[in-house]
Amino acid sequence: LNPWDRALYLSVINERPFFSRVNWREPYRGLTQTLAQRSISSGIYFPLEDICSRTTGSHALGGQAAGVLVGVALNPLSLIKYQIWKEDEVRRSFASTAQKLLRDAGPLVFLRGVISTAIRDGTFGLCFSLRRYVQVHGAGENGAAVYNFGAAVTCAALGTTL
């Protein structure tokens, strides 16, 4: 999804059509950051969802809390990735981009966009946690594994599009 995400980002910030050729130059710029961030996100979401669900006593609230926590924790990585996606002629590494942001705007720059990120990821966490209400136990019996997979995909799609 990196080329599509990057093209959408560039079309919005530069106010030009999505399919403009310029948006599709270097479509995999920042791919390493995207893969790392998604790996970390997936790796910490599920343990956090379990902890938050036990703490709140609710799968829905636990999923929502886990989504918010993951979004807030990874927000600085997103900010750096978007800076790397810019159309600068200068190629910067992740570390040098982070240092430049810190030097130019101070540590609070890494909170830029955190409210909308928390709302988005909290919504995803809530919707994705609903899979626990619709999935069935005994996944090896009577096609339940296929049903559970479909339920998880549907809940993730719902959370992603809201």
mmCIF file of N, CA, C and O in Angstrom, residues 119-130 151-162:
data_model
loop_
_atom_site.group_PDB
_atom_site.id
_atom_site.type_symbol
_atom_site.label_atom_id
_atom_site.label_comp_id
_atom_site.label_asym_id
_atom_site.label_seq_id
_atom_site.Cartn_x
_atom_site.Cartn_y
_atom_site.Cartn_z
ATOM 1 N N ILE A 119 -7.798 9.221 17.702
ATOM 2 C CA ILE A 119 -9.203 8.987 17.338
ATOM 3 C C ILE A 119 -9.296 7.914 16.257
ATOM 4 O O ILE A 119 -10.098 6.982 16.355
ATOM 5 N N ARG A 120 -8.469 8.016 15.229
ATOM 6 C CA ARG A 120 -8.482 7.030 14.147
ATOM 7 C C ARG A 120 -8.145 5.631 14.662
ATOM 8 O O ARG A 120 -8.854 4.668 14.387
ATOM 9 N N ASP A 121 -7.060 5.519 15.407
ATOM 10 C CA ASP A 121 -6.633 4.199 15.865
ATOM 11 C C ASP A 121 -7.537 3.648 16.964
ATOM 12 O O ASP A 121 -7.699 2.435 17.086
ATOM 13 N N GLY A 122 -8.137 4.528 17.750
ATOM 14 C CA GLY A 122 -9.129 4.082 18.732
ATOM 15 C C GLY A 122 -10.360 3.518 18.049
ATOM 16 O O GLY A 122 -10.924 2.505 18.481
ATOM 17 N N THR A 123 -10.776 4.148 16.958
ATOM 18 C CA THR A 123 -11.916 3.647 16.183
ATOM 19 C C THR A 123 -11.585 2.287 15.580
ATOM 20 O O THR A 123 -12.394 1.358 15.633
ATOM 21 N N PHE A 124 -10.380 2.163 15.019
ATOM 22 C CA PHE A 124 -9.966 0.873 14.475
ATOM 23 C C PHE A 124 -9.956 -0.188 15.578
ATOM 24 O O PHE A 124 -10.470 -1.287 15.390
ATOM 25 N N GLY A 125 -9.363 0.136 16.718
ATOM 26 C CA GLY A 125 -9.292 -0.827 17.820
ATOM 27 C C GLY A 125 -10.668 -1.271 18.285
ATOM 28 O O GLY A 125 -10.897 -2.455 18.547
ATOM 29 N N LEU A 126 -11.597 -0.336 18.378
ATOM 30 C CA LEU A 126 -12.969 -0.671 18.769
ATOM 31 C C LEU A 126 -13.599 -1.612 17.754
ATOM 32 O O LEU A 126 -14.144 -2.664 18.112
ATOM 33 N N CYS A 127 -13.532 -1.241 16.487
ATOM 34 C CA CYS A 127 -14.153 -2.075 15.441
ATOM 35 C C CYS A 127 -13.488 -3.448 15.360
ATOM 36 O O CYS A 127 -14.172 -4.468 15.254
ATOM 37 N N PHE A 128 -12.159 -3.482 15.430
ATOM 38 C CA PHE A 128 -11.468 -4.764 15.325
ATOM 39 C C PHE A 128 -11.745 -5.641 16.537
ATOM 40 O O PHE A 128 -11.824 -6.859 16.423
ATOM 41 N N SER A 129 -11.927 -5.037 17.702
ATOM 42 C CA SER A 129 -12.213 -5.832 18.903
ATOM 43 C C SER A 129 -13.593 -6.481 18.828
ATOM 44 O O SER A 129 -13.849 -7.476 19.525
ATOM 45 N N LEU A 130 -14.457 -5.964 18.003
ATOM 46 C CA LEU A 130 -15.802 -6.548 17.864
ATOM 47 C C LEU A 130 -15.754 -7.956 17.293
ATOM 48 O O LEU A 130 -16.704 -8.720 17.442
ATOM 49 N N ALA A 151 -14.859 -12.952 9.663
ATOM 50 C CA ALA A 151 -15.285 -12.005 10.699
ATOM 51 C C ALA A 151 -14.158 -11.025 11.022
ATOM 52 O O ALA A 151 -14.390 -9.813 11.157
ATOM 53 N N ALA A 152 -12.932 -11.543 11.140
ATOM 54 C CA ALA A 152 -11.787 -10.679 11.448
ATOM 55 C C ALA A 152 -11.532 -9.688 10.310
ATOM 56 O O ALA A 152 -11.281 -8.499 10.547
ATOM 57 N N VAL A 153 -11.613 -10.158 9.069
ATOM 58 C CA VAL A 153 -11.396 -9.288 7.912
ATOM 59 C C VAL A 153 -12.480 -8.202 7.861
ATOM 60 O O VAL A 153 -12.197 -7.026 7.617
ATOM 61 N N THR A 154 -13.723 -8.596 8.094
ATOM 62 C CA THR A 154 -14.824 -7.632 8.074
ATOM 63 C C THR A 154 -14.659 -6.568 9.143
ATOM 64 O O THR A 154 -14.831 -5.363 8.882
ATOM 65 N N CYS A 155 -14.307 -6.979 10.361
ATOM 66 C CA CYS A 155 -14.113 -6.014 11.445
ATOM 67 C C CYS A 155 -12.932 -5.092 11.164
ATOM 68 O O CYS A 155 -13.011 -3.895 11.432
ATOM 69 N N ALA A 156 -11.848 -5.632 10.610
ATOM 70 C CA ALA A 156 -10.691 -4.798 10.270
ATOM 71 C C ALA A 156 -11.045 -3.812 9.156
ATOM 72 O O ALA A 156 -10.664 -2.641 9.205
ATOM 73 N N ALA A 157 -11.791 -4.281 8.145
ATOM 74 C CA ALA A 157 -12.199 -3.394 7.061
ATOM 75 C C ALA A 157 -13.105 -2.275 7.578
ATOM 76 O O ALA A 157 -12.973 -1.114 7.176
ATOM 77 N N LEU A 158 -14.021 -2.626 8.465
ATOM 78 C CA LEU A 158 -14.914 -1.630 9.051
ATOM 79 C C LEU A 158 -14.099 -0.587 9.810
ATOM 80 O O LEU A 158 -14.309 0.617 9.663
ATOM 81 N N GLY A 159 -13.156 -1.058 10.624
ATOM 82 C CA GLY A 159 -12.329 -0.133 11.397
ATOM 83 C C GLY A 159 -11.432 0.728 10.532
ATOM 84 O O GLY A 159 -11.129 1.864 10.870
ATOM 85 N N THR A 160 -11.004 0.210 9.405
ATOM 86 C CA THR A 160 -10.112 0.955 8.523
ATOM 87 C C THR A 160 -10.853 2.029 7.737
ATOM 88 O O THR A 160 -10.302 3.081 7.448
ATOM 89 N N THR A 161 -12.106 1.767 7.406
ATOM 90 C CA THR A 161 -12.839 2.723 6.569
ATOM 91 C C THR A 161 -13.619 3.763 7.349
ATOM 92 O O THR A 161 -14.058 4.749 6.766
ATOM 93 N N LEU A 162 -13.821 3.580 8.630
ATOM 94 C CA LEU A 162 -14.578 4.578 9.402
ATOM 95 C C LEU A 162 -13.754 5.780 9.757
ATOM 96 O O LEU A 162 -12.641 5.832 9.907
#
